[in-house]
Every structure is written in C-alpha cells, then in structure tokens.
CSV table of C-alpha atoms and ligand atoms in Angstrom, one decimal:
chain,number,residue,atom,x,y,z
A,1,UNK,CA,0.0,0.0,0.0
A,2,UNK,CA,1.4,3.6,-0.8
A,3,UNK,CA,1.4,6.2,1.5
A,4,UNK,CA,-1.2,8.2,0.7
A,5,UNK,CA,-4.7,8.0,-0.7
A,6,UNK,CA,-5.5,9.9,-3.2
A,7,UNK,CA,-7.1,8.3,-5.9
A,8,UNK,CA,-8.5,5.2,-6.1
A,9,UNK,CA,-6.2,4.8,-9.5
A,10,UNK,CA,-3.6,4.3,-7.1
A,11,UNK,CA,-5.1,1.4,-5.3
A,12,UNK,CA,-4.8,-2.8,-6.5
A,13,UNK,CA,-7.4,-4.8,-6.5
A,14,UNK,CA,-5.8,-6.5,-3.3
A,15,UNK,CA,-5.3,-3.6,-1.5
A,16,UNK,CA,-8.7,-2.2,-2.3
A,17,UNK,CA,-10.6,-5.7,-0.7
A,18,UNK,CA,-8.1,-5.2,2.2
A,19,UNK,CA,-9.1,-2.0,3.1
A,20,UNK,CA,-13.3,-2.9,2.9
A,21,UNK,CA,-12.1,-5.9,5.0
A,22,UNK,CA,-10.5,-4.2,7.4
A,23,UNK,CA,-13.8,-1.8,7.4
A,24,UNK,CA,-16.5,-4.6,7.9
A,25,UNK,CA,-14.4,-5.8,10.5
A,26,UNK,CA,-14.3,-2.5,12.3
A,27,UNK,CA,-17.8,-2.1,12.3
A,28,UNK,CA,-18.7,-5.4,13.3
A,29,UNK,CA,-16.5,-4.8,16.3
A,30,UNK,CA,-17.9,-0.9,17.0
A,31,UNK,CA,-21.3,-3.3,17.3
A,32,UNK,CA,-20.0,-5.6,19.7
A,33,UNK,CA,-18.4,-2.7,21.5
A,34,UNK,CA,-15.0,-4.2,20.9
A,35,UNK,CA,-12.8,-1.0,21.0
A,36,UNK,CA,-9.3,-0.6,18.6
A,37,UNK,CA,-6.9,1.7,19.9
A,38,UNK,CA,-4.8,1.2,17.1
A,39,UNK,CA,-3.8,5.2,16.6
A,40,UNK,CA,-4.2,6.0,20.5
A,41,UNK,CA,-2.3,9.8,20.6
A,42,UNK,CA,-2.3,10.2,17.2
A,43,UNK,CA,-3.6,13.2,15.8
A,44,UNK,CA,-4.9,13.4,12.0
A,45,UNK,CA,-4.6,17.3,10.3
A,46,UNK,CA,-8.4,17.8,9.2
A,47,UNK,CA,-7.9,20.2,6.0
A,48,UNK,CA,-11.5,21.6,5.0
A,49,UNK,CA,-11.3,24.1,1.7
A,50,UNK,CA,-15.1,23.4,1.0
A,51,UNK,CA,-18.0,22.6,3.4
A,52,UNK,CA,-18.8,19.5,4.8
A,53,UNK,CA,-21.0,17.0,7.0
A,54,UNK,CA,-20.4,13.7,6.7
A,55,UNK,CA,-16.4,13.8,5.9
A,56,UNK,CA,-15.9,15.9,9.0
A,57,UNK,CA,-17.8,14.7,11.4
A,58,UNK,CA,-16.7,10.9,10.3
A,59,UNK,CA,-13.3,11.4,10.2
A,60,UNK,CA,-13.4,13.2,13.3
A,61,UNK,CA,-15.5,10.3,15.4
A,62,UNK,CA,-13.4,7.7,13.7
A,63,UNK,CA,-10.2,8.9,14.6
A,64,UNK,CA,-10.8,9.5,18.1
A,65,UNK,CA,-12.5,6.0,18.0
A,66,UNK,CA,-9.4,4.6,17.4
A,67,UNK,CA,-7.9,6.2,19.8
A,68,UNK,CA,-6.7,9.4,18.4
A,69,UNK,CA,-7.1,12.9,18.3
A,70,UNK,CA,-8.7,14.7,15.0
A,71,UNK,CA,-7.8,18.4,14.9
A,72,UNK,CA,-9.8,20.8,12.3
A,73,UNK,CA,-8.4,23.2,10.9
A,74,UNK,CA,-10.2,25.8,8.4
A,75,UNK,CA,-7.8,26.4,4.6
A,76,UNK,CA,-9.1,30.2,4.8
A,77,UNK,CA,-7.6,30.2,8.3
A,78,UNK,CA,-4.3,28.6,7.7
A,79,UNK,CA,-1.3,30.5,6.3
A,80,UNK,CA,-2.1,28.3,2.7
A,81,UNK,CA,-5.0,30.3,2.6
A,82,UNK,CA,-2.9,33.8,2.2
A,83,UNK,CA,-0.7,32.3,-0.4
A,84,UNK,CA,1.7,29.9,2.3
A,85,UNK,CA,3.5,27.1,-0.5
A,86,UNK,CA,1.7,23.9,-0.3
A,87,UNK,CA,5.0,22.5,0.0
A,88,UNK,CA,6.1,24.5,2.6
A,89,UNK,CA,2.8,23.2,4.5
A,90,UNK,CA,3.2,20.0,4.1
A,91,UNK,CA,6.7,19.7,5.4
A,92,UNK,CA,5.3,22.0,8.5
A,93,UNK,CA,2.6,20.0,9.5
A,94,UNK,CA,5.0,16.4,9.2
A,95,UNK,CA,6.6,17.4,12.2
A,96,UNK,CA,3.2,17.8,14.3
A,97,UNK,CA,0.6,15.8,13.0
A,98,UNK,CA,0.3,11.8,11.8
A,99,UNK,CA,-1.4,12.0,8.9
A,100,UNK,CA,-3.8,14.8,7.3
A,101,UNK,CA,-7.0,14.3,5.5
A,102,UNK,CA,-7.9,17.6,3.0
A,103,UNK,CA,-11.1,18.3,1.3
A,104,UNK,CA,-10.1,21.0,-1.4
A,105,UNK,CA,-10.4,22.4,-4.7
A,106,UNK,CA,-7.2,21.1,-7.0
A,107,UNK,CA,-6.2,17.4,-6.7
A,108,UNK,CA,-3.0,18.9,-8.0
A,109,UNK,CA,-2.6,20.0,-5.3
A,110,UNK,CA,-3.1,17.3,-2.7
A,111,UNK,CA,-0.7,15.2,-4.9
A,112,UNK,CA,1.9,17.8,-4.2
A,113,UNK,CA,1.1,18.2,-0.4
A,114,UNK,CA,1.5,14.1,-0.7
A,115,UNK,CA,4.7,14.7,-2.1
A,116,UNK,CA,6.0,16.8,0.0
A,117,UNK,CA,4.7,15.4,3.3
A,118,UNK,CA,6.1,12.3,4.8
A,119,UNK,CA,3.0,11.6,7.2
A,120,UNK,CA,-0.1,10.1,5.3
A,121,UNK,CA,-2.5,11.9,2.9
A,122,UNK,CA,-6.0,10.8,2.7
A,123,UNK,CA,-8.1,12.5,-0.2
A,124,UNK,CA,-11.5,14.0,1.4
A,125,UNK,CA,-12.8,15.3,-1.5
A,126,UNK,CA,-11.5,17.0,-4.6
A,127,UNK,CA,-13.2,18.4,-8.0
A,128,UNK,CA,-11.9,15.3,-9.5
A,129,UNK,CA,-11.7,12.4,-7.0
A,130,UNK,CA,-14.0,11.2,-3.8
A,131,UNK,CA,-12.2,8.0,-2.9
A,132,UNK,CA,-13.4,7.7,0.7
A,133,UNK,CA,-16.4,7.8,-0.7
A,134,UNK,CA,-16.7,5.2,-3.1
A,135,UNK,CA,-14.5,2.8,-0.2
A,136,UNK,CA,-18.2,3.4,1.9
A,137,UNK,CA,-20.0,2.7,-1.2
A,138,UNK,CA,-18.4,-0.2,-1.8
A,139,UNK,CA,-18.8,-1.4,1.3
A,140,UNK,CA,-22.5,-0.8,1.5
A,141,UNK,CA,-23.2,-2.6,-1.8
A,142,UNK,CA,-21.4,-5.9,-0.3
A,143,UNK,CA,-23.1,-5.4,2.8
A,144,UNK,CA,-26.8,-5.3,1.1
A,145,UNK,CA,-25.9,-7.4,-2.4
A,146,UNK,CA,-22.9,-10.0,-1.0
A,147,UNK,CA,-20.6,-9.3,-3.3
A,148,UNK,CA,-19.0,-7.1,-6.0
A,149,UNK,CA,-18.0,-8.8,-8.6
A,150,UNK,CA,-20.0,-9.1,-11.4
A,151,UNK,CA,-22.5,-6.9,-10.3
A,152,UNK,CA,-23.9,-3.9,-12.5
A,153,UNK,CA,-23.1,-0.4,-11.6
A,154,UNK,CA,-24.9,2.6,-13.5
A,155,UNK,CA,-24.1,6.4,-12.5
A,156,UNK,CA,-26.6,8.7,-13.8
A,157,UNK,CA,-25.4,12.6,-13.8
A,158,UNK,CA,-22.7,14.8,-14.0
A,159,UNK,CA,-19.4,13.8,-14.6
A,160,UNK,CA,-17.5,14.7,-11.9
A,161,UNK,CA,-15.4,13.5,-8.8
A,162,UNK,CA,-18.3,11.0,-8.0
A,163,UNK,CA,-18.5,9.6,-11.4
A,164,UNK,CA,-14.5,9.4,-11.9
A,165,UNK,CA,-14.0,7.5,-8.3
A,166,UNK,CA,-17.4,5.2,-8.8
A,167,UNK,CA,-16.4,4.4,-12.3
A,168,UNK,CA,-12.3,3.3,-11.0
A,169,UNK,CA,-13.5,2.1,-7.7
A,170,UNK,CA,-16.3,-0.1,-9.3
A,171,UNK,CA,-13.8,-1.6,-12.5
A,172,UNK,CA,-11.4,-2.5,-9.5
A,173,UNK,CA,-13.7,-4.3,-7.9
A,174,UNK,CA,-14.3,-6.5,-11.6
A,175,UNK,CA,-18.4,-4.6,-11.3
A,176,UNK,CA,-19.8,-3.5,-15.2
A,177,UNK,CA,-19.7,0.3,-14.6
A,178,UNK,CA,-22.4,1.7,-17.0
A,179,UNK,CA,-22.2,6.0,-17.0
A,180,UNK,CA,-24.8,7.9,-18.4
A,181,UNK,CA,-23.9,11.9,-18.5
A,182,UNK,CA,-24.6,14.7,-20.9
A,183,UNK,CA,-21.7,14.6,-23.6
A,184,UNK,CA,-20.3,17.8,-22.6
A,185,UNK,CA,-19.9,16.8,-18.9
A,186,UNK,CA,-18.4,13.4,-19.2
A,187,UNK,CA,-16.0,11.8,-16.9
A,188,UNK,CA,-12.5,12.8,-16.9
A,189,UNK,CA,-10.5,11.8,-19.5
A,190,UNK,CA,-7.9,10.0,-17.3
A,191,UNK,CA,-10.7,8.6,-16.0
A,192,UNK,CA,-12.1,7.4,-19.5
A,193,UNK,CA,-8.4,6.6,-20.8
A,194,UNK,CA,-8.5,4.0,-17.4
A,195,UNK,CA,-11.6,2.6,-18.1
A,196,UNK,CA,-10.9,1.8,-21.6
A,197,UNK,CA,-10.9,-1.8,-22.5
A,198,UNK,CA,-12.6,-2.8,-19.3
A,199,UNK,CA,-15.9,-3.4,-18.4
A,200,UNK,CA,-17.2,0.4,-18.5
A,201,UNK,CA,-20.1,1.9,-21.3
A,202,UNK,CA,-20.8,5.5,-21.9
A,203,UNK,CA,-24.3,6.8,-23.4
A,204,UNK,CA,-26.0,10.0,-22.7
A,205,UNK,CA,-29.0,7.9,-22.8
A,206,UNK,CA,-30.6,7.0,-18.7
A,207,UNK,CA,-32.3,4.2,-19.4
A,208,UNK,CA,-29.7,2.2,-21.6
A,209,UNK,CA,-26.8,2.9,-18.8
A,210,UNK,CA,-29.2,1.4,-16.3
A,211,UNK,CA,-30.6,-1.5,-17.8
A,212,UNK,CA,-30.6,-4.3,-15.7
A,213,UNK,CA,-28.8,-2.6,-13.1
A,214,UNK,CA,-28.1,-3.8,-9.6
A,215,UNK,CA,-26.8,-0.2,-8.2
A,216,UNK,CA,-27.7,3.0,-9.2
A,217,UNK,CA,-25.6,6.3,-7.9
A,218,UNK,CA,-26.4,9.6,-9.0
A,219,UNK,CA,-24.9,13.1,-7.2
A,220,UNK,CA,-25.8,16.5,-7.6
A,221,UNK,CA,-25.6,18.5,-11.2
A,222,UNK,CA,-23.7,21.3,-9.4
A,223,UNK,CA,-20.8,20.2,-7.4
A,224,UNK,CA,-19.1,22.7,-4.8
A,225,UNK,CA,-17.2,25.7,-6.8
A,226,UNK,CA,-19.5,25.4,-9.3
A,227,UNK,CA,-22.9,27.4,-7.6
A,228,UNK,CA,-22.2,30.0,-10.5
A,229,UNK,CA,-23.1,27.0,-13.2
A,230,UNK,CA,-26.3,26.2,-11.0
A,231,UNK,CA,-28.8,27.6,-13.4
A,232,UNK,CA,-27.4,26.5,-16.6
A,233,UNK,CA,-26.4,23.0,-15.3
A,234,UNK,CA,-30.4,22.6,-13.9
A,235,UNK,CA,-31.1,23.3,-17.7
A,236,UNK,CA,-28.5,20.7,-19.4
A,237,UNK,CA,-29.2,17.7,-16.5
A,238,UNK,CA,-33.1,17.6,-17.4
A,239,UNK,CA,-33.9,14.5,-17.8
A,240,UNK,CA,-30.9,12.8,-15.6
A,241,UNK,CA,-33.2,12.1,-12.7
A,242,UNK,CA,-32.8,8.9,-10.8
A,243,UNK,CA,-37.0,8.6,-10.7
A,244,UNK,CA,-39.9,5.6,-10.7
A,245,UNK,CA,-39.3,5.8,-14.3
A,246,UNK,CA,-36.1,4.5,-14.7
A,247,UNK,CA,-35.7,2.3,-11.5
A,248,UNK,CA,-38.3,-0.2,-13.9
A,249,UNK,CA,-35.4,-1.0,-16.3
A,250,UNK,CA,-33.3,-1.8,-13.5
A,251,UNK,CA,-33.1,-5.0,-11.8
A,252,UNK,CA,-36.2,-5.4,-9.5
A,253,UNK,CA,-33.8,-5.5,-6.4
A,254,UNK,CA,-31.9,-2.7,-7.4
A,255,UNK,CA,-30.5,-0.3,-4.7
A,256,UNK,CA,-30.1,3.7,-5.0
A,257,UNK,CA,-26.9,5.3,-3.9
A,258,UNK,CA,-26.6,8.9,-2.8
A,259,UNK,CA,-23.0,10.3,-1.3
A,260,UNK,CA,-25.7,12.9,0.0
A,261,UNK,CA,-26.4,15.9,0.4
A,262,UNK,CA,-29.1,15.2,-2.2
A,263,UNK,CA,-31.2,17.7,-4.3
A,264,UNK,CA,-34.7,16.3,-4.2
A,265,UNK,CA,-36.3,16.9,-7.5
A,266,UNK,CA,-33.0,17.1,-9.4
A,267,UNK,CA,-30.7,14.4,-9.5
A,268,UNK,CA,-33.5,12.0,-7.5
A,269,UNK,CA,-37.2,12.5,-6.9
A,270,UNK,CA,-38.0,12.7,-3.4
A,271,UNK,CA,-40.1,9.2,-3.7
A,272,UNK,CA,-37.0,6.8,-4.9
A,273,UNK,CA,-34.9,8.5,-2.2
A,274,UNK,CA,-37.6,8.1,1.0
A,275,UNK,CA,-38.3,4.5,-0.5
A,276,UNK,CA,-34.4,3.8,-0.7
A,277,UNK,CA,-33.6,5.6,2.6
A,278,UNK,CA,-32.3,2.7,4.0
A,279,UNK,CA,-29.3,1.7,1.9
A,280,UNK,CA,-28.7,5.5,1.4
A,281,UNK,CA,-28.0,5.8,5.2
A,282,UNK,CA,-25.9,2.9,5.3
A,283,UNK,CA,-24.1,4.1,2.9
A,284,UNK,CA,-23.6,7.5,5.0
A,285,UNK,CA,-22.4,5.6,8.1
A,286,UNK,CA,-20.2,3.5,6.2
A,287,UNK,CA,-18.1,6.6,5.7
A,288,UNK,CA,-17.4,6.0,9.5
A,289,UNK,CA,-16.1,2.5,9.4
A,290,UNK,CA,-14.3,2.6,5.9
A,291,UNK,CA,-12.0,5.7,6.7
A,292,UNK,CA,-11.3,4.5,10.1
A,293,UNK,CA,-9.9,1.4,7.9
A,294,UNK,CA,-8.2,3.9,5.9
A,295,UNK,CA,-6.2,5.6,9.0
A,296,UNK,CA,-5.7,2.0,10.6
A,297,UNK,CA,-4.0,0.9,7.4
A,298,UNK,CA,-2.2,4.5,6.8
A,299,UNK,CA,-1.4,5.5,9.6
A,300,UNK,CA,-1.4,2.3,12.0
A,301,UNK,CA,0.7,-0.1,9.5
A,302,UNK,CA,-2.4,-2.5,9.9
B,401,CP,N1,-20.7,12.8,0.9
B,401,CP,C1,-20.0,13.7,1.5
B,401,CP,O1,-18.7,13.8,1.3
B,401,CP,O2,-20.6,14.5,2.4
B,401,CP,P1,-20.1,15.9,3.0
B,401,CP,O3,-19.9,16.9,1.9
B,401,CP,O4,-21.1,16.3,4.0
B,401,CP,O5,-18.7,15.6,3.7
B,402,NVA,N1,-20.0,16.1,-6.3
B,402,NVA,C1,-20.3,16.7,-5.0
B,402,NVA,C2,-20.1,15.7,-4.0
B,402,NVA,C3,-20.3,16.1,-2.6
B,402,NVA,C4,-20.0,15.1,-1.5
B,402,NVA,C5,-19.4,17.9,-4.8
B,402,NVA,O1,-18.2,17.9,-5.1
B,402,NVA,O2,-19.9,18.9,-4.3
C-alpha cells in the first residue's frame, strides 16, 4: 500500500478488498463494543477548503475511535490560505501531526502536499476524485448485495469527482460500470483513458446505462465551486433524474446510492430517495467504518 490515498487509481485490486475488510471488521467490532486503539495519541490534520458533514464529522469520530485525536483546521484560516506554498505546508505540518485528510479544490494540489509530506495523505474530496467515498459505497453494496464482482453499476449525472472515483473504484472491484452523462460533462479523461478496454459503457441515454442494473448512484448537477453553473447545469441535466421511471429498467432488487447531500427533485425525486432511505444511510455511516480502515491501514501499518 502507498502512503497516501489519493485516488482510487492508485489502489490494486488487493489492496482495495483489504481495506473494505479491514472496514466490515471494524464495524462489526464498533457493534459488539470491541474498541481498537490502534492510533491512540495520534492526531490526524483535518484540512476543509469546502464545506462538509459527513467527511468531517466521520473522520473526526473515527479517529478519536481509534484512539486518536482529530484536529480541524479551516484552509481560509491557515497561512495556505494567504498564499503559504503547499510545500512549505506539508513539510510544516509532518513534524506535528500523523497523517492529514484535506477536502479542497485542486487534486494537484493534494498530490503535491502528498509529495512533500512524509505523514499520510487521505483525499476527502477533490473536484476530481472522492475516494473515501466510493471505499463506503463499496462497502455498503457488499453489505446489502454479497458481493461485487459481477454486479452492475450505473451512474446517472454529471461527470465529476463522483463519477471518476465510482467508475475506478467499481472496475477495480471487476463490477460492469455503466455512465450515463450529458456529452459535454463526461468523466475525466484520465478517468475514461483508465476505463478503456474494461468493463465500463458510456451513453447519454438513462435508461440504456441502467438496464438491468443492480446499483444506481447519482450526485448532484452542481458540485461545490460550481454554484455560479447552477442555473445553466439545472437546464442541461433535465432528464438525468434517478426517478420511478427509470428504477423499472433496472433490476427489480436494485438499490439507490446517494454520497448525500441530495437535491430532491433534481438528481433523485424525493419518492425513490424516502423508498431507498435505508441503503442510502448505510451508505452514509459507512463513511465512518471505511475511513477508520483507511487511518488504521495508513497510519497504523495495519
Ligand atoms: N458525501 C460527503 O462527502 O458529504 P459531506 O460533503 O457532507 O462531507
Ligand atoms: N459532487 C459533489 C459531492 C459532494 C459530496 C461535490 O463535489 O460537491
């Protein structure tokens, strides 16, 4: 396992099974009250550029779950945010902390703090890349379905740092990833270049990507930095609604995946998401037990 994680991309298959292992294990044992002080005085660096619920308040419980100390710190407030060198940063904060998660805007730029940094990097959200997330999605699809393997993903939406880490993190896992966007706001190309020659099928058309479907993610049309786009993006994602409609060409058992917050009468009608509450919840704590895998792994050599 490297370092860091930063994109799924940089993941084997092995490494990726280890690390949902590791996470089903951990939550079996947060059940049974069978504690794991595997990073006990440890602190993790909690970077936030963008807003957040889930990653924050996850990473924050998990750490100190594990015996740790998670320490939030705000990019506008740091001296990055008045034009401090990421590299400069990076070496800084090696000396104090034992690993940093960052949610921000340039994955360029979290490859560089990576770089530069010789405590663990763990990607909380970029414009291109959402890897903790998909590890939680993963996780809650082999919790409700069994397995991965062969299984049919279909992403419905826009393009972006959903899409890319579904569409890696699902192909890694040997699932048929089936994308349906609007041609102008397909995945990224490094993305597409990855996918090539594997099981993955573009097509701007809904109900052809989720044919016979036994998963079905979508995510909002307007990610974070892009609330300017809002108006124009609500025109161009008509249509790419994860509805009643479409959940009849999918398989009957079919779950619906949300990495929330979700835009009820956009990306998902309000009726598929109440009648798929559920799995969509499951998928939100999972965020819990598969990034305290993550910082086990990372930053605990487990
Ligand atoms: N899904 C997700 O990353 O949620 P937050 O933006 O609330 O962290
Ligand atoms: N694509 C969304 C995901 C939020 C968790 C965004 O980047 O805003």
């Amino acid at each position: 396992m490297k370092k860091d994680l930063l994109k799924l991309m940089d993941l084997t298959k092995p490494e990726l099974f280890h690390i949902l292992d590791v996470a089903d294990q951990l939550k079996y044992d947060q059940k049974h009250n069978i504690a794991h002080p595997i990073l006990k005085d440890k602190t993790l660096g909690m970077i936030f550029e963008k807003s957040s619920t889930r990653t924050r308040v996850s990473f924050e419980v998990g750490i100190s779950q594990l015996g740790g100390h998670g320490l939030f710190l705000s990019g506008s407030e740091l001296q990055m945010g008045r034009g401090e060198p990421i590299e400069d940063t990076a070496r800084v904060l090696s000396r104090y902390l034992d690993g940093i998660m960052i949610r921000t805007y340039s994955q360029e730029m979290v490859e560089k703090l990576a770089e530069y940094a010789t405590i663990p990097i763990i990607n909380g959200l970029t414009d291109f890349a959402h890897p903790c997330q998909v590890l939680a999605d993963l996780m809650t699809i082999r919790e409700h379905l069994s397995t991965l393997e062969g299984l049919k993903m279909c992403y419905i939406g826009d393009g972006n740092n959903m899409a890319n880490s579904l569409i890696v993190g699902g192909l890694l896992a040997d699932m048929e990833v089936a994308v349906a966007t609007p041609k102008a706001y397909q995945p990224d190309a490094s993305v597409r270049a990855y996918a090539e020659g594997k099981a993955y099928t573009w097509t701007e058309d809904i109900f052809e990507a989720s044919k016979d479907a036994d998963v079905i993610f979508t995510d909002v049309w307007a990610s974070m930095g892009q609330e300017g786009e809002a108006e124009e993006r609500r025109k161009v994602f008509t249509g790419y609604q994860v509805n009643e409609e479409l959940l009849k060409v999918a398989k009957k058992t079919a779950m619906v995946q949300h990495c929330l917050p979700a835009h009820r009468g956009e990306e998902i009608t309000a009726d598929v998401f109440e009648a798929h509450a559920q799995e969509i919840f499951d998928e939100a704590e999972n965020r819990l037990h598969a990034q305290k895998a993550v910082m086990a792994i990372l930053m605990g050599n487990l």
